[in-house]
Coordinates of C-alpha atoms in Angstrom, one line a residue:
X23 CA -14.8 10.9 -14.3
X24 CA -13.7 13.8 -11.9
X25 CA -10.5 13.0 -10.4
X26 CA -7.4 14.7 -9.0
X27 CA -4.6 15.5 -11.5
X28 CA -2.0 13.9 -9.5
X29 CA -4.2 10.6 -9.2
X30 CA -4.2 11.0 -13.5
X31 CA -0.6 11.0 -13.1
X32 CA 0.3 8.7 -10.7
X33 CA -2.2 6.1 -12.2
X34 CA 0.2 5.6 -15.0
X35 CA 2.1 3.5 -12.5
X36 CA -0.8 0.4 -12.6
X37 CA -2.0 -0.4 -15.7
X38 CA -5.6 -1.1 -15.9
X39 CA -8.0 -3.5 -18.4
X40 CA -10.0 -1.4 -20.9
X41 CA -13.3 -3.4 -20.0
X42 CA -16.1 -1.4 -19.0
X43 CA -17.3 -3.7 -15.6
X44 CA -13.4 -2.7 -14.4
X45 CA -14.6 0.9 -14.5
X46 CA -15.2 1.0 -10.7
X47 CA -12.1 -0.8 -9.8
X48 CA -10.2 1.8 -11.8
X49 CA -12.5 3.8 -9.8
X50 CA -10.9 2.5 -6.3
X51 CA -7.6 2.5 -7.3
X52 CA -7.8 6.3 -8.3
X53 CA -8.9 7.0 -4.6
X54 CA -6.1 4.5 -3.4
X55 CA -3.2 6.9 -5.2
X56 CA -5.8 9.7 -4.5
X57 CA -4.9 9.3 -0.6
X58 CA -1.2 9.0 -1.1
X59 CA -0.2 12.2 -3.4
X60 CA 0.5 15.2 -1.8
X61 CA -1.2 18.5 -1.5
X62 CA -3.4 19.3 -4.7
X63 CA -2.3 22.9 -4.5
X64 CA 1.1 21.8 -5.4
X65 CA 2.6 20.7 -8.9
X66 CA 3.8 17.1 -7.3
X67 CA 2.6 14.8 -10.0
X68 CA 5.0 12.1 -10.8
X69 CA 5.5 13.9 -14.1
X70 CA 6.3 17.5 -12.6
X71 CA 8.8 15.2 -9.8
X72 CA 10.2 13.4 -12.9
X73 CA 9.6 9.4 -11.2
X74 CA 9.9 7.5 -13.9
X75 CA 6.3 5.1 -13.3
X76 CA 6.9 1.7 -14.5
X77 CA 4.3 -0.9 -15.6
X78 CA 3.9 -3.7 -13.6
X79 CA 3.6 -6.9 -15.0
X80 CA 1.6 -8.8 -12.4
X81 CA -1.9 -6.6 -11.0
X82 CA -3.0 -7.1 -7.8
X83 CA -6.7 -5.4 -8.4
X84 CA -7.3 -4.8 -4.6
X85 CA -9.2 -1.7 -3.5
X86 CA -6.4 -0.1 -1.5
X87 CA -3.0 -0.3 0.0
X88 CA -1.3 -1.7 2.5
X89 CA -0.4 -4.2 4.9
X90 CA -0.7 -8.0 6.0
X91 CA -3.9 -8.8 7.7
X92 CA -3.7 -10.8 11.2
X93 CA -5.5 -13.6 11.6
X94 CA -5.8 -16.0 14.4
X95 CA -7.8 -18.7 15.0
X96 CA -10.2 -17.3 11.9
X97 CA -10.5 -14.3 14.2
X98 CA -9.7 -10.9 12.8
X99 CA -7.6 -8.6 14.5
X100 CA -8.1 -5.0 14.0
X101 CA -5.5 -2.4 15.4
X102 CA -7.6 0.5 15.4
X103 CA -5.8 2.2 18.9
X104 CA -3.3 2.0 21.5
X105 CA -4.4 -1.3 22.8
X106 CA -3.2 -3.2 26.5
X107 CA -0.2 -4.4 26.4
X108 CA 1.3 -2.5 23.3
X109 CA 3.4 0.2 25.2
X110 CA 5.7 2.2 23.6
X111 CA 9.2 0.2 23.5
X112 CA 11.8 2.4 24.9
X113 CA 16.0 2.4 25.1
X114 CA 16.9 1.4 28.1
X115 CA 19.3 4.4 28.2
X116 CA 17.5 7.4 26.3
X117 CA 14.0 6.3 27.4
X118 CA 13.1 7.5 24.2
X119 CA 13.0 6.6 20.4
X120 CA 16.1 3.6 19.8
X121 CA 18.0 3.3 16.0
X122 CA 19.2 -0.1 16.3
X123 CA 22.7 -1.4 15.0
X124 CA 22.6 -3.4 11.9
X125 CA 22.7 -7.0 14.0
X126 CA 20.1 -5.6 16.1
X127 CA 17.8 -4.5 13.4
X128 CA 18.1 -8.0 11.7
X129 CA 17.6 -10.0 15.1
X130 CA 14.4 -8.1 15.7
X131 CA 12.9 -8.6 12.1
X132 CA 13.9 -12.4 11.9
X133 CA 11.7 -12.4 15.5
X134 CA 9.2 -10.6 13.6
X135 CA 9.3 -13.1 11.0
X136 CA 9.4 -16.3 13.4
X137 CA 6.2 -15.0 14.9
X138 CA 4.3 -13.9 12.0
X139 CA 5.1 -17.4 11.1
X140 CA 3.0 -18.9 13.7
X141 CA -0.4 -16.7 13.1
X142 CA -2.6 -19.5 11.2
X143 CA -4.8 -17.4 8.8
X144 CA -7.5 -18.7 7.3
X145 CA -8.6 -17.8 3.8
X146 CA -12.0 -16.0 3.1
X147 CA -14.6 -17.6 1.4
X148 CA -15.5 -16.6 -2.3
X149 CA -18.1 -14.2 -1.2
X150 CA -16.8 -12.3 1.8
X151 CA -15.1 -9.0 1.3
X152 CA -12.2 -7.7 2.6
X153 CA -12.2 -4.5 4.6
X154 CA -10.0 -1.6 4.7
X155 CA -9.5 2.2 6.2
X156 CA -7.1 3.7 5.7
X157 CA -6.2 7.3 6.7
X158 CA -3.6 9.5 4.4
X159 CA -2.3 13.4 5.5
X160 CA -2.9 15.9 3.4
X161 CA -0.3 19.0 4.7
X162 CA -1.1 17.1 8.0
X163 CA -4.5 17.1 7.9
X164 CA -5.6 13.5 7.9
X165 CA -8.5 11.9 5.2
X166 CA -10.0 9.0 6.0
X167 CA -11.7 6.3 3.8
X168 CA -13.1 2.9 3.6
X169 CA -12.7 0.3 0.8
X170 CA -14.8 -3.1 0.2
X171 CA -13.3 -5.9 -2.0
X172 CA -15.3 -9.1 -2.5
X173 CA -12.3 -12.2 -2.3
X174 CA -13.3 -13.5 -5.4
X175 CA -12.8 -10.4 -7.5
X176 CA -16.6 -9.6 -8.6
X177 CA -17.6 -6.9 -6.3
X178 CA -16.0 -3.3 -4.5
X179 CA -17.5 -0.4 -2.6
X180 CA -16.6 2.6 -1.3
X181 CA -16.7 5.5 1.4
X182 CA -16.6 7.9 0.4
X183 CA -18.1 6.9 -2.9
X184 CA -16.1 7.2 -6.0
X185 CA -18.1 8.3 -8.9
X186 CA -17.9 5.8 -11.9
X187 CA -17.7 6.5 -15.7
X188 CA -21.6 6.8 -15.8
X189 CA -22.4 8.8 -13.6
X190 CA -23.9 12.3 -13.1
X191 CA -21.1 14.1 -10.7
X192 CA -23.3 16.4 -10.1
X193 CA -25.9 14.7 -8.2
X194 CA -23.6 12.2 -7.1
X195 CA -23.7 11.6 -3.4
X196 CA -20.3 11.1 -1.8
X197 CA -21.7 10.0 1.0
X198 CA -23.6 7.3 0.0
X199 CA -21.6 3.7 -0.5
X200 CA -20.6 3.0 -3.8
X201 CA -20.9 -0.6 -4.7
X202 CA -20.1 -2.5 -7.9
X203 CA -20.8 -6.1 -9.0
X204 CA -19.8 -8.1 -12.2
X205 CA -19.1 -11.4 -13.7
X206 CA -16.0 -14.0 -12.5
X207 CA -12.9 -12.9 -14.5
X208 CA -10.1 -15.3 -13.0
X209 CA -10.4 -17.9 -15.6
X210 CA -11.2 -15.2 -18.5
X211 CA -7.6 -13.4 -17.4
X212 CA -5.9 -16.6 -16.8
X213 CA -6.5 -17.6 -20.2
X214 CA -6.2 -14.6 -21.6
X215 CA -2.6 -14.6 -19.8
X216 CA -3.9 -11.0 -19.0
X217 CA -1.7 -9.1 -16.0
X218 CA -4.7 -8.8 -14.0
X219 CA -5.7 -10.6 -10.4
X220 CA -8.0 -10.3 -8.0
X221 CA -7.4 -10.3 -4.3
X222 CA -7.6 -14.5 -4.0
X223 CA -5.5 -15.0 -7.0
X224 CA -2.9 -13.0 -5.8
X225 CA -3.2 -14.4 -1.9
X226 CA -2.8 -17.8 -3.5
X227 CA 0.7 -16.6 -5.4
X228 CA 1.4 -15.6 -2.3
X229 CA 1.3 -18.5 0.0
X230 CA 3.3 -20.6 -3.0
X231 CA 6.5 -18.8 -2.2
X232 CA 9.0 -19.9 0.0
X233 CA 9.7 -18.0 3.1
X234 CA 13.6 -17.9 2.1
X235 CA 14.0 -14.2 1.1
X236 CA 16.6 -15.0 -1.5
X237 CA 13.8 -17.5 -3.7
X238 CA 11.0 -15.4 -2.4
X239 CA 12.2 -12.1 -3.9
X240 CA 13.3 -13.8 -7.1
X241 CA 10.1 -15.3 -7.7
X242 CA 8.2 -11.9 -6.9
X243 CA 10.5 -10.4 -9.3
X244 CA 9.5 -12.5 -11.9
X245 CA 5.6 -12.8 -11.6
X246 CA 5.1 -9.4 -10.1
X247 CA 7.6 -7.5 -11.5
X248 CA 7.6 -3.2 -10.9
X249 CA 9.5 -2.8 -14.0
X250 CA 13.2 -1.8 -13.8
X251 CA 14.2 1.7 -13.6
X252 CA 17.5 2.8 -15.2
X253 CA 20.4 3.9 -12.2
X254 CA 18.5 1.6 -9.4
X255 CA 20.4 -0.2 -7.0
X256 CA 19.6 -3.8 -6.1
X257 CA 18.8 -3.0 -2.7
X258 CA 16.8 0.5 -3.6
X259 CA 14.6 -1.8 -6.3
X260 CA 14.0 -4.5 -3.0
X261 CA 12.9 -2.0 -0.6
X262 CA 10.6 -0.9 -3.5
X263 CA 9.0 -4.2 -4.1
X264 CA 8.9 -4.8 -0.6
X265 CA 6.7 -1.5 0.0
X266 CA 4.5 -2.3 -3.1
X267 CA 3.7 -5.6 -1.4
X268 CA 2.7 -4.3 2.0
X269 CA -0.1 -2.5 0.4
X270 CA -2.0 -5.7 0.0
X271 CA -4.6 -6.0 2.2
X272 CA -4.2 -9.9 2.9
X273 CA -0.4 -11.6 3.3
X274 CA 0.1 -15.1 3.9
X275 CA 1.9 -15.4 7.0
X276 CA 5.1 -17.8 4.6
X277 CA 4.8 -14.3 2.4
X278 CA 5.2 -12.4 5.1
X279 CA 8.0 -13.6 7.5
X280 CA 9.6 -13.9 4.2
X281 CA 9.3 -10.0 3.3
X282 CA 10.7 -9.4 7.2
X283 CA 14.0 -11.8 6.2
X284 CA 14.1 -9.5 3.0
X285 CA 13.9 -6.2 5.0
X286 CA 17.0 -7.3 7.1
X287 CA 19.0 -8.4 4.3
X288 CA 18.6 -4.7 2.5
X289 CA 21.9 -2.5 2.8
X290 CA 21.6 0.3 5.5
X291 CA 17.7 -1.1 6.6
X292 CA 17.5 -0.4 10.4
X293 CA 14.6 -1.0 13.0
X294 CA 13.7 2.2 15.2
X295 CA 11.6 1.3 18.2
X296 CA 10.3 3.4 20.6
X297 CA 8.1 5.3 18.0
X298 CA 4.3 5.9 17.1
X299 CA 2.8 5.3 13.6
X300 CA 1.5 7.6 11.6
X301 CA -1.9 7.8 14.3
X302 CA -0.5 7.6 16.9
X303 CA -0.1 3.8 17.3
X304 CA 3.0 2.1 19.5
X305 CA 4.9 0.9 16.4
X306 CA 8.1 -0.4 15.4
X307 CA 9.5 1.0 12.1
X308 CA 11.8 -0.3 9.2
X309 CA 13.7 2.3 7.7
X310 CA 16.3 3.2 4.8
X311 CA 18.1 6.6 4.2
X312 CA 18.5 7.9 1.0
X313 CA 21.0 11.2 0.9
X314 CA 20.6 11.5 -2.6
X315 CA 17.4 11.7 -4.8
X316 CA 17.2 7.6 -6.1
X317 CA 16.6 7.1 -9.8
X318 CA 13.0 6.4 -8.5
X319 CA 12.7 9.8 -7.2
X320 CA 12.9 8.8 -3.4
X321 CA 15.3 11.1 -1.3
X322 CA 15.4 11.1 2.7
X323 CA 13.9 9.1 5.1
X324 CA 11.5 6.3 4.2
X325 CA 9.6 4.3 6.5
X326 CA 7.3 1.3 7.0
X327 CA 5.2 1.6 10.1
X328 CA 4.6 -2.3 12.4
X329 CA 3.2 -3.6 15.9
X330 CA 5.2 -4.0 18.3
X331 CA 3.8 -7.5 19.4
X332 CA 2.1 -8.8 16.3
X333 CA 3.8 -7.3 14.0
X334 CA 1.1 -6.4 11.5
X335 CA 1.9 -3.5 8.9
X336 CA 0.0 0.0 10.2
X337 CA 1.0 2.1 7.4
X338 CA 4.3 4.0 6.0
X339 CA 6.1 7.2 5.5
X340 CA 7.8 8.5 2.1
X341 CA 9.8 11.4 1.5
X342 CA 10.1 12.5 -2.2
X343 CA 12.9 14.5 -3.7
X344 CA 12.5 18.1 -3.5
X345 CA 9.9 19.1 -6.2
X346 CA 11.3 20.7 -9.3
X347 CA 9.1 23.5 -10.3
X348 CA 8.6 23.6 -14.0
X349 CA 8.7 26.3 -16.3
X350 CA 6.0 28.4 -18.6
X351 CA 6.1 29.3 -22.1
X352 CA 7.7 32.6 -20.6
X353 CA 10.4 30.7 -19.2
X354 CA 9.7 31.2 -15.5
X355 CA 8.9 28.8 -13.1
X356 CA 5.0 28.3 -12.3
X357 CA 3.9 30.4 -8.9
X358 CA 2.8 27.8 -6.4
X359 CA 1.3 27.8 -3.4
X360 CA 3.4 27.5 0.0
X361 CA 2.7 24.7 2.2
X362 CA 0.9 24.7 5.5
X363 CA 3.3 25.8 8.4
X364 CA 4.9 23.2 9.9
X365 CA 4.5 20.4 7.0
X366 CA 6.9 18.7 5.1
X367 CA 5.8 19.4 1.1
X368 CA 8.0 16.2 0.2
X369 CA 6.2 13.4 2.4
X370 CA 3.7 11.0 1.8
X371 CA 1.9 9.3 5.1
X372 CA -0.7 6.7 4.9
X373 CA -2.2 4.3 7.8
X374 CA -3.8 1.1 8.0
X375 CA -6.4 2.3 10.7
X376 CA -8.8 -1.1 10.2
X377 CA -9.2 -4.0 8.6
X378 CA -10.8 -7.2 8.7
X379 CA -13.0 -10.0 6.3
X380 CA -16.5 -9.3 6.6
X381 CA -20.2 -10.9 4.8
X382 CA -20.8 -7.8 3.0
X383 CA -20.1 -4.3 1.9
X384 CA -20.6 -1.4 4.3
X385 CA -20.3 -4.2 7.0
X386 CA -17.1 -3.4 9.4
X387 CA -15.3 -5.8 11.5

């Protein structure tokens, strides 16, 4: 398969089954880091940065990444723009972006959490498929694409298409959706005790934790454990959990007014309103500040992007440590590319622009 080096790289971080009929979802997942690495022009591969990747010990085999989906009533909501009613939320005295004070920034989340508390969601039947676009920057110019997951773990597709293992890349058509189907492997991986979930095995783990962040986290930690990294602090090793999470397509709404109680209890976590998400959405965002590189390789701001009324998860913004440029067999550091004018080589956007449950693949909500 043709695929980016800092997708090779970064892949390390999920470890995937060695059966052929996972091929395409190994496929999806590729894309998924694909749109969240930074310029290919640029040695930024978790290697060159030095992250340590960690395996995870519980898979969520999901075609993307990202955020908790709203559902009310059965209905779907899909947050694809500005819509009435969503108005930038201002400070009353700089009319502007707001940084909220610690007791502020846990009021608002534990409203957040009281209301996402209230959203029934109804869970998708063994053949629909859950939808997804997301849109990632590249040095500020934005990618788009579109991921299919069928809820009972037998079927993905993509636009644009992600060539599999067999096939000819060089009459491979891009354009044209990719879909894959194969045989039921919950039970098979169950009994197996093998890491791997699909998307309604994982939702159902989900909605059996309690909505106290204290036993929520600890039973995360436990059945979907990142792997520790050596020098992490407690609170840098929630907020990375917490992320990881978010970039499941479907929450529970117990799963996820329990994630909002564990963003407030996170050392130096703050709520900024007042802002726009990574497309320009009126958002809410949680934020943590890291003035030193973390032993996960995380320096500077980091962000997770959320409606102002409904509080669903739009997307997030990471900021790496600077980038150390490694050296040749003569000893001098490899010549690289400058970024584009105006970026920042060190951050990583992504957006939730859609999503929904839907009958079929290539279908949209």
């Amino acid at each position: 398969m043709n695929e980016p080096a800092d997708a090779r790289a970064l892949r390390a971080d999920v470890p995937l089954p060695d059966s052929d009929h996972l091929a395409p979802q190994r496929a999806l997942l590729t894309e998924a880091f694909r749109q969240e690495a930074v310029a290919r022009n640029r040695p930024t591969t978790a290697a060159v940065r030095g992250i340590p990747l960690p395996r995870r010990k519980f898979v969520l085999l999901t075609a993307a990444a990202a955020t908790g989906l709203v559902v009310t009533g059965g209905a779907v909501v899909s947050l694809t723009h500005d819509t009435p009613g969503t108005a930038t939320a201002t400070s009353p005295a700089s009319g502007g972006r707001q940084l909220l004070s610690a007791q502020a920034s846990a009021d608002t989340l534990e409203l957040a959490a009281a209301t996402v508390e209230k959203i029934g969601a109804t869970e998708p039947g063994p053949k629909q498929w859950v939808y997804e676009k997301t849109t990632s920057f590249d040095q500020g110019t934005p990618r788009s694409a579109e991921q299919w997951t069928r809820w009972d773990g037998t079927g993905s597709a993509s636009l644009p298409g992600v060539p599999g293992d067999s096939d000819d890349t060089s009459t491979f058509d891009p354009n044209k959706l990719k879909v894959w189907y194969g045989p039921n492997q919950e039970e098979k991986w169950k009994e197996a005790g093998a890491d791997d979930r699909s998307q309604r095995q994982f939702y159902r783990f989900l909605a059996t934790l309690p909505s106290d962040p204290d036993r929520m986290m600890a039973a995360i930690r436990k059945e979907h454990a990142l792997g520790d990294i050596e020098g992490e602090t407690a609170a840098q090793r929630d907020w990375r959990e917490v992320d990881v999470l978010y970039r499941s397509v479907l929450i529970p709404p117990n799963a996820q007014a329990g994630l909002f109680r564990a963003l407030a209890k996170i050392p130096g976590a703050r709520v900024e309103k007042g802002i726009k998400d990574p497309i320009g959405r009126a958002a809410i965002g949680v934020t943590v500040t890291y003035a030193q590189r973390t032993a996960s390789g995380w320096q500077g701001k980091q962000e997770l992007f959320f409606d102002p009324k409904t509080y669903a998860y739009l997307g997030e913004t990471r900021h790496a440590a600077p980038v150390v440029i490694p050296k040749g067999a003569d000893g001098k550091p490899y010549a690289v590319a400058s970024p584009a004018p105006g970026t920042d080589p060190d951050e990583m956007t992504t957006a939730r622009a859609a999503w929904g449950v839907v009958n079929k693949p290539g279908e949209r909500p």
